[in-house]
XYZ file of N, CA and C in Angstrom:
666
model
N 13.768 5.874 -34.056
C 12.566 6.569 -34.537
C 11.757 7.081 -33.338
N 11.259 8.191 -33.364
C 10.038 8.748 -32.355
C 8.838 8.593 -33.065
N 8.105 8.336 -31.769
C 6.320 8.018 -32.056
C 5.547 9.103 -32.262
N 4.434 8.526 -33.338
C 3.813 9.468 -33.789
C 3.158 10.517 -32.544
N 3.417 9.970 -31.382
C 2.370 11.010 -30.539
C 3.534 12.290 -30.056
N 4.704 11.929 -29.992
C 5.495 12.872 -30.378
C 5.580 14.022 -30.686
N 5.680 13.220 -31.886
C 6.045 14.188 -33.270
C 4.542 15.049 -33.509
N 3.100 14.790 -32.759
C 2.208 15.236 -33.091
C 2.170 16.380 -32.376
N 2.937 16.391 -30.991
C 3.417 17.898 -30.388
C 3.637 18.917 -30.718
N 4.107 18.422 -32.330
C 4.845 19.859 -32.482
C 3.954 20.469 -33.289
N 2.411 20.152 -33.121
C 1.643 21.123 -34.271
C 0.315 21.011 -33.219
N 0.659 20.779 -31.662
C -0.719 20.730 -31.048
C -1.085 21.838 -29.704
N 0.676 22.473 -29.592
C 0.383 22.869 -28.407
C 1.845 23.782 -28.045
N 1.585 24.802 -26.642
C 2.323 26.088 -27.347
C 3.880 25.460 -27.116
N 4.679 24.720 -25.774
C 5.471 24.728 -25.802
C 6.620 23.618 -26.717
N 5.512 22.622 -27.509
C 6.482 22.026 -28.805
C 6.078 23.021 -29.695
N 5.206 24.514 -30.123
C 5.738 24.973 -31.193
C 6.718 25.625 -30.713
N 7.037 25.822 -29.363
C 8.584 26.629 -29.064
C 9.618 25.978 -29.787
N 8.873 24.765 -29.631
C 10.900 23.845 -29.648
C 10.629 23.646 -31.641
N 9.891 23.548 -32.011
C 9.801 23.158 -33.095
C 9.394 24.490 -33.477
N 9.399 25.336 -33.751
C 9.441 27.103 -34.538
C 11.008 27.630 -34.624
N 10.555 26.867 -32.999
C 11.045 26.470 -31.802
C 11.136 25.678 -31.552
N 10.417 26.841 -32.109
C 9.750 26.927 -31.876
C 9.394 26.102 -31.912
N 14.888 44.903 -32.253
C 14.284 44.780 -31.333
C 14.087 46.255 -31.593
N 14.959 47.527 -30.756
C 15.104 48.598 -31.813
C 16.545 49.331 -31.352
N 17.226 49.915 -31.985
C 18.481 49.986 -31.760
C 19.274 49.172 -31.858
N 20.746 49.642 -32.372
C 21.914 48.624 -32.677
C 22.584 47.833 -31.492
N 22.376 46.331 -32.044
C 22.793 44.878 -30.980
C 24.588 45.155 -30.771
N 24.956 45.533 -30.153
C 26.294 45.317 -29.603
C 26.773 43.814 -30.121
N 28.409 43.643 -31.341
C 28.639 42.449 -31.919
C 28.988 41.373 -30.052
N 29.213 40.349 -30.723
C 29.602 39.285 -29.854
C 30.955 39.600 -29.161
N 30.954 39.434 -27.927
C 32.542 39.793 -27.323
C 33.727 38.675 -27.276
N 34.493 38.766 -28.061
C 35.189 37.227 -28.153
C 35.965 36.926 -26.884
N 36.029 37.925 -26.355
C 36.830 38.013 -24.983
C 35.859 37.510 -24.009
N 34.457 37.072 -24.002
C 33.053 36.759 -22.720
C 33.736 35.589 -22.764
N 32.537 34.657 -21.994
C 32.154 32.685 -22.249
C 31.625 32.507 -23.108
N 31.827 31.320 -23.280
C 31.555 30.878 -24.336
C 29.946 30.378 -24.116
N 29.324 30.517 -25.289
C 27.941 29.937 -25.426
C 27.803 28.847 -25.029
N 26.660 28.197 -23.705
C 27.129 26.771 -22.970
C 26.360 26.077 -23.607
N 26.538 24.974 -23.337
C 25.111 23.897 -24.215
C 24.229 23.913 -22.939
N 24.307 24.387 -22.006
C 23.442 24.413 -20.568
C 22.914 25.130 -20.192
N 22.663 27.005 -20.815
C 22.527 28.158 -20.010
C 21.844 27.778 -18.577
N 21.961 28.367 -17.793
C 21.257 28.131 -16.567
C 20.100 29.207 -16.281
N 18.801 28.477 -16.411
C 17.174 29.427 -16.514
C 17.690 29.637 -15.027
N 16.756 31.297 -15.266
C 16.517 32.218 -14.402
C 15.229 31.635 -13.652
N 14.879 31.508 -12.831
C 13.641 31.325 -11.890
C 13.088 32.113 -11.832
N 11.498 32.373 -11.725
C 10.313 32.910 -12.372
C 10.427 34.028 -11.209
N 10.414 35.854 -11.920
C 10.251 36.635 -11.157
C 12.017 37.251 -10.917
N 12.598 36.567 -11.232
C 14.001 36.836 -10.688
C 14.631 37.573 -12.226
N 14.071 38.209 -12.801
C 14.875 39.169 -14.237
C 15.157 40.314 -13.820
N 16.608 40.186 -13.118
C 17.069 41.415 -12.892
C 18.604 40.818 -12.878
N 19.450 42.162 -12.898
C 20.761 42.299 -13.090
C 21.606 41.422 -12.280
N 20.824 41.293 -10.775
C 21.803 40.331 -9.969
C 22.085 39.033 -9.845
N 20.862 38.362 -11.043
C 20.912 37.208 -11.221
C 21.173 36.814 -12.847
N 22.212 37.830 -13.427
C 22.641 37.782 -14.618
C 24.759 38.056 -14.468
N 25.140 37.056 -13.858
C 26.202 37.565 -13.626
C 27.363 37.390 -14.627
N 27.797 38.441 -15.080
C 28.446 38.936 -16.734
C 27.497 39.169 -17.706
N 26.520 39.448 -16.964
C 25.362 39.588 -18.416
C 26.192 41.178 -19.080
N 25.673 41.313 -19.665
C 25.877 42.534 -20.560
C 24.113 43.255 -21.065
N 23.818 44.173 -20.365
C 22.349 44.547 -20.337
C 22.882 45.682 -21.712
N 22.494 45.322 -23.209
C 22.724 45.818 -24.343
C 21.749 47.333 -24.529
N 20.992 46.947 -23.718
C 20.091 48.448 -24.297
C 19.016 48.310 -22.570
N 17.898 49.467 -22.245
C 17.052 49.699 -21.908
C 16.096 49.306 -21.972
N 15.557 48.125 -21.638
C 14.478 46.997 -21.974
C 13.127 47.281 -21.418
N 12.172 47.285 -22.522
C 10.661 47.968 -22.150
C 9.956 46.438 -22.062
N 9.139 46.006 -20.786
C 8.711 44.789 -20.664
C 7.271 44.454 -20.605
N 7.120 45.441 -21.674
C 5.334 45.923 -21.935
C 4.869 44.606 -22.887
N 4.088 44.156 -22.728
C 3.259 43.387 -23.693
C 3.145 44.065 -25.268
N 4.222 43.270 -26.389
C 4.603 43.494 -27.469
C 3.509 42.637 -28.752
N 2.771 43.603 -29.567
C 1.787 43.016 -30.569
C 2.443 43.589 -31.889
N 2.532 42.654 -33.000
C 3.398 42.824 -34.270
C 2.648 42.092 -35.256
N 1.954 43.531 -36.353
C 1.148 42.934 -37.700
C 2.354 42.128 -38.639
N 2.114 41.041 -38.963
C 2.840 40.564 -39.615
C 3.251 41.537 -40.917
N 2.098 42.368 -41.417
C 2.621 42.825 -43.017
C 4.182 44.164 -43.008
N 3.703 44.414 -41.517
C 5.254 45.206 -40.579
C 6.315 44.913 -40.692
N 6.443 43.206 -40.684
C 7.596 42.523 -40.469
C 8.862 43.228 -41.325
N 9.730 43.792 -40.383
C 11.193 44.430 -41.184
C 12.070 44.639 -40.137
N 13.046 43.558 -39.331
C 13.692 43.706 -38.535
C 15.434 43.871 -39.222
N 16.222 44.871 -39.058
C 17.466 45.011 -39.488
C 18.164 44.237 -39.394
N 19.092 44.222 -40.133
C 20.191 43.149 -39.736
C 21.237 43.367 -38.036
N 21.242 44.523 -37.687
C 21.947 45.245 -36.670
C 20.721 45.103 -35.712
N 19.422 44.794 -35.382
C 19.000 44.588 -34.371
C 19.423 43.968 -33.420
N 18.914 44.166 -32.049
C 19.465 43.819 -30.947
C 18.913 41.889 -30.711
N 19.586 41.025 -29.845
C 18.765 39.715 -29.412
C 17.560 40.163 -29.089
N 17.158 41.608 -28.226
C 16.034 41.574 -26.952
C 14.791 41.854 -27.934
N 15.246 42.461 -29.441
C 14.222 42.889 -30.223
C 13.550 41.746 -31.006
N 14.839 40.928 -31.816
C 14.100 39.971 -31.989
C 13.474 38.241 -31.532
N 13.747 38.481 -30.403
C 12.961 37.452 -29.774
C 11.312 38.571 -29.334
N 11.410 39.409 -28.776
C 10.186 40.574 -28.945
C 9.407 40.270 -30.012
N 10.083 40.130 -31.102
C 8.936 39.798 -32.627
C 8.451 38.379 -32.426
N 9.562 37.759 -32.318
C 9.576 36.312 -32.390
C 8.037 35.711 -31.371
N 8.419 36.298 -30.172
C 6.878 36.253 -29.230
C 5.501 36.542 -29.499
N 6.028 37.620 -30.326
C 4.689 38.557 -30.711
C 4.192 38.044 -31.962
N 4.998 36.945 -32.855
C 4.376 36.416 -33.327
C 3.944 34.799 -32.938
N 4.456 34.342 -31.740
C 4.181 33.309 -31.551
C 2.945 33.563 -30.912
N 2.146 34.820 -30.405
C 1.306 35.114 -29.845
C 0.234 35.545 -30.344
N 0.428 35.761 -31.876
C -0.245 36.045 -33.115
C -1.104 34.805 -34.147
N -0.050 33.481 -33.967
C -0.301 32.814 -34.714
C 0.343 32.869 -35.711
N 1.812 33.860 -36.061
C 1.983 34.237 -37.180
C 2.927 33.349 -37.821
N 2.800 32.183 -38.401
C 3.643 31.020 -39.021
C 5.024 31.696 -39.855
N 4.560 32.498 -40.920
C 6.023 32.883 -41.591
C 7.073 33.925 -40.560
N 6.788 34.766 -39.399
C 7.409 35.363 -38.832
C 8.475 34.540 -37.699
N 7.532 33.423 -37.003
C 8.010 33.042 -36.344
C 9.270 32.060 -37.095
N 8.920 31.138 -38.315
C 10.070 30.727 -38.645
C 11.193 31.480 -39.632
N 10.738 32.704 -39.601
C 11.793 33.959 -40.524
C 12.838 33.694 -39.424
N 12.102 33.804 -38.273
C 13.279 34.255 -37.127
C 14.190 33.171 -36.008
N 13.820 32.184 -36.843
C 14.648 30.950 -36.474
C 16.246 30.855 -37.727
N 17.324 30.238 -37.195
C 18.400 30.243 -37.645
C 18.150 29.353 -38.963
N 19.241 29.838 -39.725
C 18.711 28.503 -41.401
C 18.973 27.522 -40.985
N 20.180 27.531 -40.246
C 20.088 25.472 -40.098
C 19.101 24.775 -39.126
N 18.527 25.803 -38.561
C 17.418 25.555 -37.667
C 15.857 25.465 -38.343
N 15.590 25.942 -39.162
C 14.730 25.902 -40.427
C 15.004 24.607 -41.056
N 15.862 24.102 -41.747
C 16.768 23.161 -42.278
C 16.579 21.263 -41.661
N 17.103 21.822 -40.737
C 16.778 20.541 -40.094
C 15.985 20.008 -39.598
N 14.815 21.233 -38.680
C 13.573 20.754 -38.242
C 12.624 19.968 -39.730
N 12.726 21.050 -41.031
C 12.342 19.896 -42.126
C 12.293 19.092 -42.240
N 13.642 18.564 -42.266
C 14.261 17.344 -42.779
C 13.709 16.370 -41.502
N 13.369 17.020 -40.579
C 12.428 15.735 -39.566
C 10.977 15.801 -39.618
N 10.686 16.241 -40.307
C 8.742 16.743 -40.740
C 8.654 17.657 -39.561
N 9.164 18.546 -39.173
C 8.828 19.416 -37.770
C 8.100 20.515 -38.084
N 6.988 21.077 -38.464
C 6.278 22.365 -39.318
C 5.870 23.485 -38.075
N 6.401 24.162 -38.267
C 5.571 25.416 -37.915
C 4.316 26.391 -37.496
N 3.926 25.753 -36.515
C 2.283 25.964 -36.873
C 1.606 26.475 -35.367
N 2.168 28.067 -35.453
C 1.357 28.244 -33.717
C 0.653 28.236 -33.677
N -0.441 28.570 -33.239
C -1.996 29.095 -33.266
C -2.386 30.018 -32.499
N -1.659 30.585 -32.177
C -1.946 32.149 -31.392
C -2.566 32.201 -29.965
N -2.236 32.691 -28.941
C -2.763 32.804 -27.692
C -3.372 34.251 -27.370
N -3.908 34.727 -27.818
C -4.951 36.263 -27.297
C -4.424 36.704 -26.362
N -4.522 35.737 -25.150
C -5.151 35.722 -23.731
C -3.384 35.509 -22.893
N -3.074 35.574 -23.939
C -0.846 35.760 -23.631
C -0.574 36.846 -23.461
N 0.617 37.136 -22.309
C 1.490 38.042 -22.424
C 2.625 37.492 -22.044
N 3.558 38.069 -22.575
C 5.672 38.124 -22.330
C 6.110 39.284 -21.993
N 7.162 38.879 -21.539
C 8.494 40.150 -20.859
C 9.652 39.436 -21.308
N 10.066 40.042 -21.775
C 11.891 40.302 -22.349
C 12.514 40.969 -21.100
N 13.095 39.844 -20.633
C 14.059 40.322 -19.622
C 15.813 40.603 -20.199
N 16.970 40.438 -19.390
C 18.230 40.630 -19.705
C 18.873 39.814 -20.897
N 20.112 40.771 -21.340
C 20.980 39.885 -22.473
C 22.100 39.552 -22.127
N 22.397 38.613 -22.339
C 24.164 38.228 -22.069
C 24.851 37.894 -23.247
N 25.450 38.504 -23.878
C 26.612 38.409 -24.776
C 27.613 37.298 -24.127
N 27.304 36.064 -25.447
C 28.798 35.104 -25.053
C 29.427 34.662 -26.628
N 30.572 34.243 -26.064
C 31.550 34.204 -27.345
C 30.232 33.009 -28.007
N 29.970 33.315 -29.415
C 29.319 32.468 -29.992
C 28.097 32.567 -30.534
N 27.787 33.514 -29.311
C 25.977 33.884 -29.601
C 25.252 34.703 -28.196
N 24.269 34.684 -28.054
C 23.488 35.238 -26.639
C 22.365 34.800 -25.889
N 22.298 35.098 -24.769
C 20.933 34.401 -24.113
C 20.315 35.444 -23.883
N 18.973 35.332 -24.267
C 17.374 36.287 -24.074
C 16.741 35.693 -23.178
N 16.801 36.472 -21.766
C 16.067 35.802 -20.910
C 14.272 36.381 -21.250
N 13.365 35.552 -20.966
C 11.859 35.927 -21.222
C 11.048 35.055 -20.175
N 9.568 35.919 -19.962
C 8.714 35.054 -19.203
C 7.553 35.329 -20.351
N 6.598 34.162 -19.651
C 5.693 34.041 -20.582
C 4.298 33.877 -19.866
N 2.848 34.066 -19.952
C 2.207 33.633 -18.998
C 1.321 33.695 -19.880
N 0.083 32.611 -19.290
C -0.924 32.710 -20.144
C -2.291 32.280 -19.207
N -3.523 32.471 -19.423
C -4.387 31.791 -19.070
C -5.010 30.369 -19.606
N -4.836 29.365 -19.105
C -5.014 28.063 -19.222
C -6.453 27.476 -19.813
N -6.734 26.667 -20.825
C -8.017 26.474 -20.666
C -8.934 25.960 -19.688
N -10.338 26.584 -19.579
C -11.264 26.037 -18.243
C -10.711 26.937 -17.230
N -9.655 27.878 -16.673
C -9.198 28.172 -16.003
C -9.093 30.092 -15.632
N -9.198 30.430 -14.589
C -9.466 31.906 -14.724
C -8.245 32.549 -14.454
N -7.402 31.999 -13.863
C -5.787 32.854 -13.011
C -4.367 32.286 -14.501
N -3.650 33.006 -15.085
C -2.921 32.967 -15.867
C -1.450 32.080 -14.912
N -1.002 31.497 -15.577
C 0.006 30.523 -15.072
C 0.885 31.060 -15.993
N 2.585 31.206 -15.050
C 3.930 31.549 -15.941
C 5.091 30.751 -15.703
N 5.576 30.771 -16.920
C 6.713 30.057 -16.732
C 8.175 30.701 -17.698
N 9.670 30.738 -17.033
C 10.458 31.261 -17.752
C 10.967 30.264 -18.859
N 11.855 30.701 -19.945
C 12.499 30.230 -21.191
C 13.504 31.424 -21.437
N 14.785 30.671 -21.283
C 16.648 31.578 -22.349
C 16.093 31.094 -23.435
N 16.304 31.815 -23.995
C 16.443 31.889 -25.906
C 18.049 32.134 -26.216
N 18.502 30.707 -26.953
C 19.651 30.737 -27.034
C 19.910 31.632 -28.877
N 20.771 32.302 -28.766
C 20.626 33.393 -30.183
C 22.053 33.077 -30.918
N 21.965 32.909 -32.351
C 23.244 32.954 -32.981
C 23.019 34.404 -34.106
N 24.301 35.147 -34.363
C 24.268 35.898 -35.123
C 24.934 35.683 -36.450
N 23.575 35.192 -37.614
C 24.092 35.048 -38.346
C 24.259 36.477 -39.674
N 24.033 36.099 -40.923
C 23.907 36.573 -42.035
C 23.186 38.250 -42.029
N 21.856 37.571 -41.889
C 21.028 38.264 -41.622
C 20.919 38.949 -40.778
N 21.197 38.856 -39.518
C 21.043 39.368 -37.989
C 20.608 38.037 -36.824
N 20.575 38.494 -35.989
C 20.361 37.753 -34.600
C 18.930 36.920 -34.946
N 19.174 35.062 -34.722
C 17.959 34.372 -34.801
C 18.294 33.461 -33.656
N 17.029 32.671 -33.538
C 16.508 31.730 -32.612
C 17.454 30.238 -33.199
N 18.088 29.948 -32.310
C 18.974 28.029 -32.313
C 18.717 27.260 -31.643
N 18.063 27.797 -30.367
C 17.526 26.752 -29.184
C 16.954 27.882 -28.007
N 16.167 26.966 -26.957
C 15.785 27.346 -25.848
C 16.248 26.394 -24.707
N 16.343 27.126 -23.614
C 16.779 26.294 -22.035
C 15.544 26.560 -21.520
N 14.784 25.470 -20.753
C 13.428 25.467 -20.152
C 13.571 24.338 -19.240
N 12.130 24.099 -18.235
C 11.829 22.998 -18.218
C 11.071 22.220 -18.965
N 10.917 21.037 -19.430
C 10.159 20.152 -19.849
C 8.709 19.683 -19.200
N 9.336 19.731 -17.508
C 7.827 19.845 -16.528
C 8.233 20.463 -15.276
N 7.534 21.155 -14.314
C 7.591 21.308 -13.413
C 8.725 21.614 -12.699
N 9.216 20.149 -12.507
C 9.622 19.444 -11.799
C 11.077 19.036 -12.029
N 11.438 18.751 -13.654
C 12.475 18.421 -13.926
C 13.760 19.719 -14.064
N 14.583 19.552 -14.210
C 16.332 20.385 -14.461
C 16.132 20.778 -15.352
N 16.642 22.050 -16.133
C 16.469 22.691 -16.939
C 16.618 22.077 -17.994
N 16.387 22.148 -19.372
C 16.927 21.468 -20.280
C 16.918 22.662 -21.449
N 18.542 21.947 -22.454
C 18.940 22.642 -23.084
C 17.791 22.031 -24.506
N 17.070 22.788 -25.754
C 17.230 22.026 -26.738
C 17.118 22.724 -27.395
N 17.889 21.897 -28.493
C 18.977 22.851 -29.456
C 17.906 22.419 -31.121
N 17.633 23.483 -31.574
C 16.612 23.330 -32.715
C 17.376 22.880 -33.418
N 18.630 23.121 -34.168
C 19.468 22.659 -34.732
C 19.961 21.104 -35.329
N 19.107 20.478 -33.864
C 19.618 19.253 -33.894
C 18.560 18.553 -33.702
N 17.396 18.501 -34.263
C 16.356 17.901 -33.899
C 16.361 16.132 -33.421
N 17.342 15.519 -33.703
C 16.994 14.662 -33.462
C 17.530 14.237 -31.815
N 18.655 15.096 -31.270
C 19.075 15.105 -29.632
C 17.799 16.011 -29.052
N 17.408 17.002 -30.065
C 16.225 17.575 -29.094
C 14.913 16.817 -28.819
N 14.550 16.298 -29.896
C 13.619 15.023 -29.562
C 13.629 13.843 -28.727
N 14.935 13.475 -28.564
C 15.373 12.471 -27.516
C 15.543 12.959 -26.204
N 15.955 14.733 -25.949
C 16.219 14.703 -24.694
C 14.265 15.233 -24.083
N 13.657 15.593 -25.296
C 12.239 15.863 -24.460
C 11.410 14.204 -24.418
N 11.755 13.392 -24.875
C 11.356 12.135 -24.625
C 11.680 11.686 -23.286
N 13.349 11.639 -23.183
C 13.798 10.878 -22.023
C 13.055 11.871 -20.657
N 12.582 13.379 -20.378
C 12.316 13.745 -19.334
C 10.606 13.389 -19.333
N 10.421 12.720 -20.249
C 8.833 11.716 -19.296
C 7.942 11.730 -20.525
N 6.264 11.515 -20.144
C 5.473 11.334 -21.306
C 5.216 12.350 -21.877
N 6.019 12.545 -23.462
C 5.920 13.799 -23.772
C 4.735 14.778 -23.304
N 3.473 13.917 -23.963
C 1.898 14.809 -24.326
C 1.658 15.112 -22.625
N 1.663 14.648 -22.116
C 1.413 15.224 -20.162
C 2.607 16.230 -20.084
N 3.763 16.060 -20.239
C 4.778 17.514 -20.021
C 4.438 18.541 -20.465
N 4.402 18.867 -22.329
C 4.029 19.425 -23.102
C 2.860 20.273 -22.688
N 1.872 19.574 -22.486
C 0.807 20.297 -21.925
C 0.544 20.861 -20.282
N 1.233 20.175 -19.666
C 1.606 21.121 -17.975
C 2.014 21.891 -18.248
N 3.766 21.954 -19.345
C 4.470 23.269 -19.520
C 3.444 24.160 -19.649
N 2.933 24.217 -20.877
C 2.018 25.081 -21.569
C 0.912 25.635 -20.898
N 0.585 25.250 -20.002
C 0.097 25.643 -19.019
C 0.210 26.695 -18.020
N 1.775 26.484 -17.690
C 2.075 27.101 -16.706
C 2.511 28.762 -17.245
């Protein structure tokens, strides 16, 4: 079992609604069965470094605009043929909104599914004072990685702090959704994979890298 201070992460602060939500335009090129395979590890890009030479086999799917993206929820109509880079773009723009039904539209069903079945709810609360960039895509047998930065201004604080997150993507039914993110947990620690899917290894592996509520909130910070 995990402790209630936990589990209270995931409705207090921005980077457990990543993991617990978590938490484009033009046609997504299908999956190449001939790439790699989708790792349980992607390896994060280091902050500032979203470019081609540090994407090696990426597959750059389209022309990526890395403008600060705002999306009325009553808009919401992403195709099934959209690209990864578009909808993690929404996906941000509503995590940056506050927008509860968008952000979990755009999570995978078994990723919806299971965070339930662990009481995991949905509940951003919007950052104003946010901006993101959608960096490169890599097509791998299985699914894709959306590289993104994120930055925000901190409370009490005047200079905006950033930090990167892969958005690991499966293509299902519907089109391209959210299954997990590769991040750090703090600072300090190795990247970590966690897989929404599986809430209960993702809860254990953000436990074992230290006291959740102090990580949680440095991340979020940064």
């Amino acid at each position: 079992m995990f402790s209630s201070e936990l589990r209270h992460l995931f409705s207090s602060n921005w980077l457990a609604i990543l993991i617990t939500a978590t938490f484009t335009i033009g046609c997504g090129d299908p999956v190449d069965e001939s790439s790699t395979d989708l790792e349980e590890n992607p390896p994060v890009v280091e902050p500032g470094e979203l470019d081609d030479s540090n994407l090696t086999g990426a597959q750059n799917t389209q022309s990526t605009d890395e403008t600060e993206i705002n999306v009325d929820s009553t808009s919401f109509n992403i195709a099934k043929d959209a690209s990864p880079d578009q909808v993690i773009k929404q996906f941000l723009a509503a995590m940056k909104d506050g927008d509860k039904p968008i952000v979990a539209a755009l999570l995978t069903e078994k990723a919806r599914i299971e965070t339930s079945k662990h009481n995991l709810v949905v509940q951003p609360p919007g950052s104003p004072s946010a901006q993101f960039k959608v960096g490169k895509v890599e097509t791998v047998k299985g699914g894709a990685y959306v590289n993104s930065s994120w930055s925000e201004i901190p409370p009490g604080k005047t200079v905006a702090r950033e930090f990167e997150i892969i958005w690991v993507m499966k293509n299902q039914k519907d089109g391209w959704r959210v299954a997990g993110m590769a991040t750090r947990i703090t600072p300090e620690s190795s990247p970590t994979f966690l897989n929404f899917e599986n809430p209960e290894e993702m809860l254990s592996r953000i436990e074992s890298a230290g006291n959740p509520s102090e990580s949680a909130v440095e991340v979020a910070g940064n």
